[in-house]
Amino acid sequence: MADTFSGTVAVVGLGYIGLPTAVVLATRDIDVIGVDIDPRIVSAVSRGEVPFAEPDLVVSLAGAVAMGTLSATDTVPLADAYIIAVPTPFNADHTADLSYVRRATEQIAPQLRGGEIVVLESTSPPGTTESVSRWLSELRPDLRLPHTDEGLPDIHIAHCPERVLPGRIMIEMITNDRVVGGITPLCAQRAASIYRVFCQGEICLTDAASAEMAKLVENAYRDINIAFANELSYVSDELELDVWEVIRLANRHPRVNILSPGPGVGGHCIAVDPWFIVGASPGSAKLIRTAREINDSKPNYVAQQVIETCTRFKNPTVACLGLTFKANVDDIRESPALHVVELIAKALPDVELLLADPFVHEVPDTLAGYESVRTARCRDAIAAADIVVELVDHDQFRSLSRSLLAGKVVYDTRGVWR
Ligand SMILES: NC(=O)c1ccc[n+]([C@@H]2O[C@H](COP(=O)([O-])OP(=O)(O)OC[C@H]3O[C@@H](n4cnc5c(N)ncnc54)[C@H](O)[C@@H]3O)[C@@H](O)[C@H]2O)c1
């Protein structure tokens, strides 16, 4: 019978992925020690407070800390299993920046005694999990690592990518199917025992590189489909057609389901992960690269439309609705909406820009130098504006009365008012 893990887990990196993972394990009676290099995160988690907005996490985190099954520290402790959930951004040339994974591995290495499981959850290019094994063997030549010792290694290393949707992380972490790719089949088995503690979906065992690639492919698939919708928006504008109407009609076909265009693709997954495939196979991944380029071009296209419209007004006021990278979250990292606003502010520093986002209450750092940029309540921003640019499909914007928009130039990039 498949075994279920018992022991202590150290989760290295307490961000959007690591913290919910730590909490889900800790609320199922596993002793979890969360590790983060950011002292503000360590102190917030130690107080039982969530450092970012995610539904249902607040109560579970407070409960786990109060029960004593979850604690936080800045130092990697002794543990029976290590889950690495640190960032994997890309470099200026779009290659993966694995320095965080490397650093986390270096912190784990001195604590290993033999028998531990090390799981890489960070989204990574194919071969990264094996690199973790190689780095550990350099740092700990006394241990047998699975990339060289398939028989019975001292440490079991696997990749278990995360595919949760921000805003639904606490539900999806439990209900989604999970891919667990081991450097050896035994590594996959051992790592899967951790996920059996809480995962109600199917746990699919495979090799590490296939698991790494599967995660990247999921996000490249999404990116390509969004790029198709965004390309249709370019074509429709050129042909003076309403892209939303075209897509609505095409989707009446029983086997067609075109996604919605938008101001671009953001976040730290869909806008990043396809580049790891391009980096791994630059000659073959042509469609994936083109989709990235189409989606990356969209913020500039939207900003140029607004900038040109501004020239038709004497002292225009622009209401920018939404700054986050997607609806109903507070995360502005890699946000195309924020990028649109930055482009407008840079091109027209004197134009008054009113930023309204129910999840962002301060002017983001990248816009702090612009005196004409300030935050406002949504209705106030629209009332004061000549031009309204809808950038994120937050529920609050969808429910706004259309009558508020009368007499304004409206750019509804997400189609929320259709
Ligand atoms: N956020 C998502 O929706 C999502 C979904 C699927 C996969 N992922 C992947 O999960 C990984 C983590 O993403 P995230 O969104 O949780 O990132 P995040 O930036 O929210 O959190 C990462 C945390 O790691 C900490 N950290 C960095 N280096 C560290 C170290 N050496 N030791 C301890 N802590 C360290 C940072 O301080 C930060 O708190 C990334 O590879 C990302 O691509 C994210």
Short mmCIF file of C-alpha atoms and ligand atoms in Angstrom, two decimals:
data_model
loop_
_atom_site.label_atom_id
_atom_site.label_comp_id
_atom_site.label_asym_id
_atom_site.label_seq_id
_atom_site.Cartn_x
_atom_site.Cartn_y
_atom_site.Cartn_z
CA MET A 1 0.00 0.00 0.00
CA ALA A 2 1.20 3.54 -0.80
CA ASP A 3 2.67 5.17 2.30
CA THR A 4 1.83 8.57 3.76
CA PHE A 5 4.54 10.78 5.18
CA SER A 6 5.05 11.39 8.86
CA GLY A 7 7.83 13.52 10.26
CA THR A 8 8.97 17.13 10.11
CA VAL A 9 8.81 19.21 6.91
CA ALA A 10 10.82 22.37 6.30
CA VAL A 11 9.28 24.59 3.61
CA VAL A 12 11.94 26.89 2.18
CA GLY A 13 10.31 30.06 0.81
CA LEU A 14 7.06 31.27 2.40
CA GLY A 15 5.50 33.07 -0.56
CA TYR A 16 2.28 32.49 -2.48
CA ILE A 17 3.14 28.79 -2.91
CA GLY A 18 5.33 27.89 0.07
CA LEU A 19 3.12 29.38 2.79
CA PRO A 20 -0.15 27.69 1.72
CA THR A 21 1.76 24.40 1.33
CA ALA A 22 3.20 24.78 4.83
CA VAL A 23 -0.24 25.61 6.24
CA VAL A 24 -2.03 22.74 4.47
CA LEU A 25 0.51 20.26 5.89
CA ALA A 26 0.50 21.84 9.37
CA THR A 27 -3.30 21.72 9.61
CA ARG A 28 -3.02 17.94 9.01
CA ASP A 29 -0.82 17.38 12.04
CA ILE A 30 2.54 17.45 10.26
CA ASP A 31 5.19 19.47 12.10
CA VAL A 32 6.16 22.21 9.68
CA ILE A 33 8.95 24.75 9.95
CA GLY A 34 8.66 27.55 7.42
CA VAL A 35 11.88 29.23 6.33
CA ASP A 36 12.23 32.61 4.64
CA ILE A 37 15.10 35.03 4.15
CA ASP A 38 12.70 37.98 4.50
CA PRO A 39 12.47 38.87 8.22
CA ARG A 40 9.07 40.59 7.73
CA ILE A 41 7.60 37.34 6.43
CA VAL A 42 9.14 35.29 9.25
CA SER A 43 7.77 37.65 11.87
CA ALA A 44 4.29 37.90 10.25
CA VAL A 45 3.97 34.11 9.96
CA SER A 46 5.27 33.63 13.53
CA ARG A 47 2.43 35.92 14.70
CA GLY A 48 -0.03 33.85 12.69
CA GLU A 49 -0.54 36.61 10.11
CA VAL A 50 -0.65 36.19 6.34
CA PRO A 51 1.66 38.65 4.52
CA PHE A 52 -0.48 38.71 1.32
CA ALA A 53 -4.14 38.36 0.36
CA GLU A 54 -5.33 34.81 -0.24
CA PRO A 55 -8.84 33.66 0.69
CA ASP A 56 -9.12 31.03 3.48
CA LEU A 57 -5.41 31.20 4.34
CA VAL A 58 -5.83 33.60 7.28
CA VAL A 59 -7.86 31.28 9.53
CA SER A 60 -5.85 28.14 8.68
CA LEU A 61 -2.51 29.88 9.26
CA ALA A 62 -3.60 31.35 12.58
CA GLY A 63 -4.93 27.92 13.62
CA ALA A 64 -1.72 26.07 12.65
CA VAL A 65 0.47 28.56 14.53
CA ALA A 66 -1.82 28.44 17.58
CA MET A 67 -1.80 24.61 17.52
CA GLY A 68 2.01 24.70 17.43
CA THR A 69 2.34 22.65 14.22
CA LEU A 70 3.68 25.61 12.21
CA SER A 71 6.56 27.90 13.10
CA ALA A 72 8.75 30.21 11.03
CA THR A 73 12.47 30.94 11.02
CA ASP A 74 15.19 32.42 8.81
CA THR A 75 17.47 29.39 9.12
CA VAL A 76 17.00 26.01 7.45
CA PRO A 77 16.53 23.47 10.29
CA LEU A 78 17.00 19.71 10.57
CA ALA A 79 13.94 18.05 9.03
CA ASP A 80 12.80 14.80 7.44
CA ALA A 81 11.67 16.51 4.25
CA TYR A 82 12.47 19.80 2.54
CA ILE A 83 10.17 21.55 0.10
CA ILE A 84 11.83 24.28 -1.96
CA ALA A 85 9.36 27.00 -3.03
CA VAL A 86 11.63 29.93 -3.87
CA PRO A 87 11.30 32.22 -6.91
CA THR A 88 12.49 31.20 -10.37
CA PRO A 89 12.39 34.44 -12.38
CA PHE A 90 14.10 34.89 -15.72
CA ASN A 91 17.19 36.90 -16.60
CA ALA A 92 17.28 39.79 -19.09
CA ASP A 93 17.94 37.28 -21.89
CA HIS A 94 14.90 35.18 -20.77
CA THR A 95 17.04 32.34 -19.42
CA ALA A 96 15.97 31.00 -16.01
CA ASP A 97 17.54 32.59 -12.95
CA LEU A 98 18.18 29.55 -10.76
CA SER A 99 20.21 31.45 -8.15
CA TYR A 100 17.38 31.22 -5.56
CA VAL A 101 17.10 27.45 -6.02
CA ARG A 102 20.87 27.12 -5.78
CA ARG A 103 20.96 29.21 -2.58
CA ALA A 104 18.14 27.18 -1.00
CA THR A 105 20.01 23.97 -1.90
CA GLU A 106 23.16 25.34 -0.26
CA GLN A 107 21.19 26.08 2.91
CA ILE A 108 19.67 22.59 3.01
CA ALA A 109 22.95 20.70 2.31
CA PRO A 110 24.57 21.00 5.77
CA GLN A 111 21.40 19.75 7.48
CA LEU A 112 21.19 16.43 5.63
CA ARG A 113 21.93 13.28 7.65
CA GLY A 114 20.65 10.67 5.18
CA GLY A 115 17.09 9.47 4.56
CA GLU A 116 15.59 12.90 3.82
CA ILE A 117 13.29 13.83 0.95
CA VAL A 118 14.01 17.03 -1.01
CA VAL A 119 11.21 18.30 -3.25
CA LEU A 120 11.65 21.17 -5.68
CA GLU A 121 8.28 22.90 -6.12
CA SER A 122 9.64 25.99 -7.86
CA THR A 123 8.75 26.02 -11.55
CA SER A 124 11.99 25.12 -13.31
CA PRO A 125 13.50 24.29 -16.71
CA PRO A 126 14.01 20.59 -17.50
CA GLY A 127 17.09 19.29 -15.69
CA THR A 128 16.90 21.62 -12.67
CA THR A 129 15.89 18.89 -10.20
CA GLU A 130 18.88 16.88 -11.37
CA SER A 131 21.01 20.01 -10.88
CA VAL A 132 19.80 20.14 -7.27
CA SER A 133 21.08 16.57 -6.89
CA ARG A 134 24.43 17.52 -8.49
CA TRP A 135 24.81 20.61 -6.30
CA LEU A 136 24.09 18.55 -3.21
CA SER A 137 26.68 15.95 -4.23
CA GLU A 138 29.29 18.72 -4.63
CA LEU A 139 28.40 20.13 -1.23
CA ARG A 140 28.04 16.74 0.48
CA PRO A 141 30.38 14.22 -1.17
CA ASP A 142 29.76 11.94 1.84
CA LEU A 143 26.15 11.29 0.68
CA ARG A 144 24.88 9.05 -2.15
CA LEU A 145 22.70 11.20 -4.42
CA PRO A 146 20.09 9.75 -6.79
CA HIS A 147 21.49 11.12 -10.08
CA THR A 148 24.49 8.80 -9.69
CA ASP A 149 23.29 6.16 -7.27
CA GLU A 150 20.03 4.70 -8.50
CA GLY A 151 20.19 1.75 -6.09
CA LEU A 152 19.51 3.19 -2.69
CA PRO A 153 20.49 6.86 -2.46
CA ASP A 154 20.78 8.59 0.91
CA ILE A 155 18.58 11.48 -0.24
CA HIS A 156 15.40 11.25 -2.34
CA ILE A 157 14.95 14.15 -4.71
CA ALA A 158 11.87 14.97 -6.81
CA HIS A 159 10.05 17.77 -8.57
CA CYS A 160 6.42 18.46 -7.72
CA PRO A 161 5.18 21.46 -9.67
CA GLU A 162 2.35 23.62 -8.38
CA ARG A 163 -0.61 24.53 -10.58
CA VAL A 164 -2.89 26.39 -8.18
CA LEU A 165 -4.83 29.49 -9.17
CA PRO A 166 -4.13 32.54 -6.98
CA GLY A 167 -7.36 33.42 -5.20
CA ARG A 168 -8.30 29.70 -4.99
CA ILE A 169 -5.02 28.30 -3.70
CA MET A 170 -6.35 26.72 -0.51
CA ILE A 171 -9.02 24.79 -2.43
CA GLU A 172 -6.99 23.85 -5.47
CA MET A 173 -3.95 22.75 -3.47
CA ILE A 174 -6.12 19.97 -2.05
CA THR A 175 -8.34 19.10 -5.01
CA ASN A 176 -5.98 19.42 -8.02
CA ASP A 177 -4.21 16.37 -9.43
CA ARG A 178 -0.51 16.41 -8.62
CA VAL A 179 2.47 15.43 -10.77
CA VAL A 180 5.44 14.07 -8.82
CA GLY A 181 8.59 13.45 -10.84
CA GLY A 182 11.46 11.66 -9.14
CA ILE A 183 15.06 11.46 -10.21
CA THR A 184 14.42 7.74 -9.66
CA PRO A 185 11.06 5.93 -9.29
CA LEU A 186 11.79 5.49 -5.58
CA CYS A 187 12.39 9.25 -5.23
CA ALA A 188 8.94 9.85 -6.79
CA GLN A 189 7.34 7.35 -4.39
CA ARG A 190 8.95 8.95 -1.35
CA ALA A 191 8.03 12.50 -2.42
CA ALA A 192 4.45 11.43 -3.21
CA SER A 193 4.06 10.30 0.41
CA ILE A 194 4.15 13.99 1.43
CA TYR A 195 1.36 14.98 -0.97
CA ARG A 196 -0.79 12.02 0.13
CA VAL A 197 -1.13 13.84 3.46
CA PHE A 198 -3.51 16.39 1.91
CA CYS A 199 -4.00 15.85 -1.83
CA GLN A 200 -7.44 14.54 -2.79
CA GLY A 201 -6.66 14.63 -6.52
CA GLU A 202 -4.74 11.90 -8.33
CA ILE A 203 -0.98 11.82 -7.71
CA CYS A 204 0.71 11.01 -11.02
CA LEU A 205 4.23 9.62 -10.70
CA THR A 206 6.82 10.26 -13.39
CA ASP A 207 10.45 11.24 -13.88
CA ALA A 208 11.75 14.66 -12.80
CA ALA A 209 12.35 16.16 -16.26
CA SER A 210 8.87 15.15 -17.51
CA ALA A 211 7.32 16.76 -14.42
CA GLU A 212 9.33 19.95 -15.00
CA MET A 213 8.33 20.04 -18.67
CA ALA A 214 4.65 19.25 -17.96
CA LYS A 215 4.35 22.34 -15.75
CA LEU A 216 5.97 24.57 -18.37
CA VAL A 217 3.77 23.10 -21.09
CA GLU A 218 0.60 23.83 -19.09
CA ASN A 219 1.47 27.52 -18.96
CA ALA A 220 2.72 27.68 -22.55
CA TYR A 221 -0.62 26.17 -23.63
CA ARG A 222 -2.48 28.94 -21.81
CA ASP A 223 -0.12 31.59 -23.19
CA ILE A 224 -0.58 30.45 -26.79
CA ASN A 225 -4.36 30.43 -26.47
CA ILE A 226 -4.37 33.94 -24.98
CA ALA A 227 -1.97 35.07 -27.72
CA PHE A 228 -4.46 33.83 -30.32
CA ALA A 229 -7.19 35.98 -28.74
CA ASN A 230 -4.82 38.96 -28.52
CA GLU A 231 -3.79 38.54 -32.15
CA LEU A 232 -7.48 38.47 -33.10
CA SER A 233 -7.87 41.80 -31.27
CA TYR A 234 -5.10 43.31 -33.43
CA VAL A 235 -6.63 41.93 -36.63
CA SER A 236 -10.14 43.05 -35.64
CA ASP A 237 -8.95 46.58 -34.84
CA GLU A 238 -7.28 46.80 -38.23
CA LEU A 239 -10.43 45.56 -39.98
CA GLU A 240 -12.64 47.76 -37.75
CA LEU A 241 -14.43 44.76 -36.30
CA ASP A 242 -15.49 44.18 -32.70
CA VAL A 243 -13.23 41.34 -31.50
CA TRP A 244 -15.62 40.42 -28.69
CA GLU A 245 -18.46 39.93 -31.14
CA VAL A 246 -16.24 37.91 -33.50
CA ILE A 247 -15.14 35.61 -30.66
CA ARG A 248 -18.67 35.31 -29.29
CA LEU A 249 -19.91 34.13 -32.67
CA ALA A 250 -16.96 31.80 -33.35
CA ASN A 251 -17.44 30.20 -29.93
CA ARG A 252 -20.94 29.09 -30.96
CA HIS A 253 -19.12 26.35 -32.90
CA PRO A 254 -19.33 23.20 -30.74
CA ARG A 255 -15.58 22.57 -30.84
CA VAL A 256 -14.26 26.14 -30.64
CA ASN A 257 -13.51 27.89 -27.36
CA ILE A 258 -11.44 31.02 -27.94
CA LEU A 259 -10.21 32.80 -24.83
CA SER A 260 -10.59 36.52 -24.17
CA PRO A 261 -8.10 39.17 -25.25
CA GLY A 262 -6.72 41.54 -22.65
CA PRO A 263 -4.01 44.13 -21.98
CA GLY A 264 -1.31 41.43 -22.00
CA VAL A 265 -0.32 38.44 -19.92
CA GLY A 266 1.18 38.90 -16.49
CA GLY A 267 2.03 37.15 -13.27
CA HIS A 268 5.09 35.12 -12.55
CA CYS A 269 3.90 31.92 -14.24
CA ILE A 270 2.28 32.25 -17.68
CA ALA A 271 4.41 35.25 -18.63
CA VAL A 272 7.61 33.53 -17.48
CA ASP A 273 7.45 29.75 -17.81
CA PRO A 274 7.14 29.51 -21.63
CA TRP A 275 10.53 31.20 -21.88
CA PHE A 276 12.06 28.23 -20.06
CA ILE A 277 10.90 26.00 -22.94
CA VAL A 278 12.26 28.47 -25.48
CA GLY A 279 15.56 28.51 -23.58
CA ALA A 280 15.70 24.70 -23.50
CA SER A 281 14.85 24.29 -27.20
CA PRO A 282 15.29 27.62 -29.02
CA GLY A 283 15.25 26.16 -32.52
CA SER A 284 12.02 24.21 -32.11
CA ALA A 285 9.88 26.31 -29.77
CA LYS A 286 8.86 28.86 -32.43
CA LEU A 287 5.12 29.03 -31.72
CA ILE A 288 5.80 29.34 -27.98
CA ARG A 289 8.22 32.21 -28.56
CA THR A 290 5.84 34.02 -30.92
CA ALA A 291 2.97 33.73 -28.44
CA ARG A 292 5.17 35.31 -25.76
CA GLU A 293 6.05 38.15 -28.11
CA ILE A 294 2.40 38.79 -29.05
CA ASN A 295 1.30 38.87 -25.42
CA ASP A 296 4.26 41.01 -24.40
CA SER A 297 3.41 43.54 -27.13
CA LYS A 298 -0.13 44.15 -25.87
CA PRO A 299 0.53 46.61 -22.98
CA ASN A 300 2.36 48.90 -25.37
CA TYR A 301 -0.49 48.68 -27.89
CA VAL A 302 -3.09 49.60 -25.25
CA ALA A 303 -0.94 52.42 -23.86
CA GLN A 304 -0.41 53.90 -27.34
CA GLN A 305 -4.16 53.99 -27.96
CA VAL A 306 -4.71 55.89 -24.70
CA ILE A 307 -1.76 58.23 -25.32
CA GLU A 308 -3.10 59.13 -28.77
CA THR A 309 -6.58 59.76 -27.37
CA CYS A 310 -5.12 62.04 -24.67
CA THR A 311 -3.80 64.37 -27.38
CA ARG A 312 -7.44 65.14 -28.33
CA PHE A 313 -8.09 66.68 -24.87
CA LYS A 314 -6.69 69.87 -23.33
CA ASN A 315 -5.93 68.64 -19.79
CA PRO A 316 -7.22 65.11 -19.78
CA THR A 317 -7.78 62.98 -16.70
CA VAL A 318 -7.42 59.25 -17.18
CA ALA A 319 -8.99 56.72 -14.83
CA CYS A 320 -7.04 53.43 -14.84
CA LEU A 321 -9.16 50.67 -13.34
CA GLY A 322 -7.08 47.80 -12.02
CA LEU A 323 -3.37 47.33 -11.42
CA THR A 324 -3.00 43.68 -10.45
CA PHE A 325 -1.88 40.95 -12.85
CA LYS A 326 -5.27 39.22 -12.69
CA ALA A 327 -8.73 39.60 -11.19
CA ASN A 328 -9.49 39.60 -7.47
CA VAL A 329 -5.90 39.26 -6.17
CA ASP A 330 -3.51 41.87 -4.74
CA ASP A 331 -0.43 40.75 -6.70
CA ILE A 332 1.04 43.38 -9.05
CA ARG A 333 4.17 41.44 -10.01
CA GLU A 334 4.63 41.26 -13.81
CA SER A 335 1.26 42.98 -14.17
CA PRO A 336 0.40 44.10 -17.72
CA ALA A 337 -2.12 46.56 -16.24
CA LEU A 338 0.61 48.25 -14.23
CA HIS A 339 2.85 48.21 -17.28
CA VAL A 340 0.18 50.04 -19.32
CA VAL A 341 -0.09 52.71 -16.61
CA GLU A 342 3.72 53.07 -16.43
CA LEU A 343 3.91 53.55 -20.21
CA ILE A 344 1.21 56.25 -20.15
CA ALA A 345 2.81 58.05 -17.18
CA LYS A 346 6.22 57.96 -18.84
CA ALA A 347 4.91 59.28 -22.17
CA LEU A 348 2.60 61.92 -20.62
CA PRO A 349 3.99 62.84 -17.18
CA ASP A 350 1.62 65.82 -16.82
CA VAL A 351 -1.60 63.94 -17.52
CA GLU A 352 -3.56 63.21 -14.37
CA LEU A 353 -3.77 59.46 -13.85
CA LEU A 354 -6.22 58.19 -11.25
CA LEU A 355 -5.50 54.61 -10.21
CA ALA A 356 -8.44 52.64 -8.82
CA ASP A 357 -7.95 49.08 -7.64
CA PRO A 358 -9.87 47.57 -4.68
CA PHE A 359 -6.79 45.42 -3.88
CA VAL A 360 -4.03 48.06 -4.22
CA HIS A 361 -4.24 51.03 -1.90
CA GLU A 362 -0.98 52.85 -2.60
CA VAL A 363 0.69 54.10 -5.75
CA PRO A 364 3.14 51.30 -6.72
CA ASP A 365 6.85 52.07 -6.27
CA THR A 366 7.47 52.18 -10.03
CA LEU A 367 5.06 55.16 -10.30
CA ALA A 368 6.10 56.93 -7.11
CA GLY A 369 8.09 59.63 -8.95
CA TYR A 370 5.06 60.90 -10.92
CA GLU A 371 3.22 63.72 -9.12
CA SER A 372 0.25 63.47 -11.47
CA VAL A 373 -0.41 59.85 -10.49
CA ARG A 374 -2.57 59.13 -7.45
CA THR A 375 -4.98 56.53 -6.17
CA ALA A 376 -8.74 57.11 -6.04
CA ARG A 377 -11.93 55.23 -5.33
CA CYS A 378 -13.30 53.63 -8.46
CA ARG A 379 -16.45 55.76 -8.75
CA ASP A 380 -14.53 58.97 -8.00
CA ALA A 381 -11.91 58.12 -10.61
CA ILE A 382 -14.55 57.48 -13.28
CA ALA A 383 -16.50 60.61 -12.37
CA ALA A 384 -13.39 62.78 -12.73
CA ALA A 385 -12.10 61.11 -15.90
CA ASP A 386 -12.30 61.98 -19.58
CA ILE A 387 -10.86 58.61 -20.50
CA VAL A 388 -11.55 55.34 -18.64
CA VAL A 389 -9.13 52.46 -19.16
CA GLU A 390 -10.43 49.17 -17.77
CA LEU A 391 -7.41 46.90 -17.20
CA VAL A 392 -8.36 44.14 -14.73
CA ASP A 393 -11.64 42.21 -14.55
CA HIS A 394 -12.13 42.53 -10.78
CA ASP A 395 -15.69 41.60 -9.76
CA GLN A 396 -16.20 45.12 -8.42
CA PHE A 397 -15.67 46.61 -11.89
CA ARG A 398 -18.02 44.15 -13.58
CA SER A 399 -20.88 45.24 -11.34
CA LEU A 400 -20.46 48.97 -12.03
CA SER A 401 -23.41 50.72 -13.59
CA ARG A 402 -22.74 51.48 -17.28
CA SER A 403 -24.40 54.85 -16.75
CA LEU A 404 -21.25 56.03 -14.92
CA LEU A 405 -19.38 55.76 -18.22
CA ALA A 406 -21.67 58.05 -20.22
CA GLY A 407 -19.75 60.69 -22.15
CA LYS A 408 -16.34 59.12 -21.45
CA VAL A 409 -13.90 57.57 -23.90
CA VAL A 410 -13.74 53.97 -22.67
CA TYR A 411 -11.05 51.35 -23.32
CA ASP A 412 -12.49 48.13 -21.94
CA THR A 413 -9.46 45.88 -22.44
CA ARG A 414 -11.02 42.93 -20.60
CA GLY A 415 -14.51 43.23 -22.06
CA VAL A 416 -16.09 43.53 -18.61
CA TRP A 417 -18.83 45.92 -19.76
CA ARG A 418 -19.97 43.93 -22.76
N1 LIG B 1 2.36 32.17 -7.28
C1 LIG B 1 1.81 31.26 -8.08
O1 LIG B 1 0.65 31.34 -8.41
C2 LIG B 1 2.62 30.08 -8.57
C3 LIG B 1 1.94 29.01 -9.16
C4 LIG B 1 2.66 27.90 -9.57
C5 LIG B 1 4.04 27.88 -9.41
N2 LIG B 1 4.69 28.95 -8.85
C6 LIG B 1 6.15 28.86 -8.69
O2 LIG B 1 6.44 28.67 -7.31
C7 LIG B 1 7.69 29.28 -7.02
C8 LIG B 1 7.49 30.26 -5.87
O3 LIG B 1 6.59 31.25 -6.31
P1 LIG B 1 5.87 32.24 -5.30
O4 LIG B 1 4.83 32.92 -6.08
O5 LIG B 1 5.52 31.51 -4.05
O6 LIG B 1 7.07 33.24 -4.98
P2 LIG B 1 7.10 34.38 -3.86
O7 LIG B 1 8.03 35.42 -4.34
O8 LIG B 1 5.71 34.74 -3.45
O9 LIG B 1 7.75 33.64 -2.61
C9 LIG B 1 9.05 33.17 -2.60
C10 LIG B 1 9.60 33.34 -1.19
O10 LIG B 1 10.89 32.72 -1.15
C11 LIG B 1 11.70 33.50 -0.27
N3 LIG B 1 13.08 33.11 -0.52
C12 LIG B 1 13.87 33.40 -1.57
N4 LIG B 1 15.07 32.80 -1.43
C13 LIG B 1 15.03 32.11 -0.27
C14 LIG B 1 15.96 31.28 0.41
N5 LIG B 1 17.16 31.03 -0.07
N6 LIG B 1 15.59 30.74 1.59
C15 LIG B 1 14.36 30.99 2.12
N7 LIG B 1 13.44 31.76 1.50
C16 LIG B 1 13.77 32.31 0.33
C17 LIG B 1 11.34 34.93 -0.61
O11 LIG B 1 11.69 35.81 0.43
C18 LIG B 1 9.81 34.80 -0.81
O12 LIG B 1 9.13 35.07 0.41
C19 LIG B 1 8.17 29.94 -8.30
O13 LIG B 1 9.03 29.05 -8.98
C20 LIG B 1 6.89 30.12 -9.08
O14 LIG B 1 7.12 30.14 -10.48
C21 LIG B 1 4.01 30.04 -8.40
#
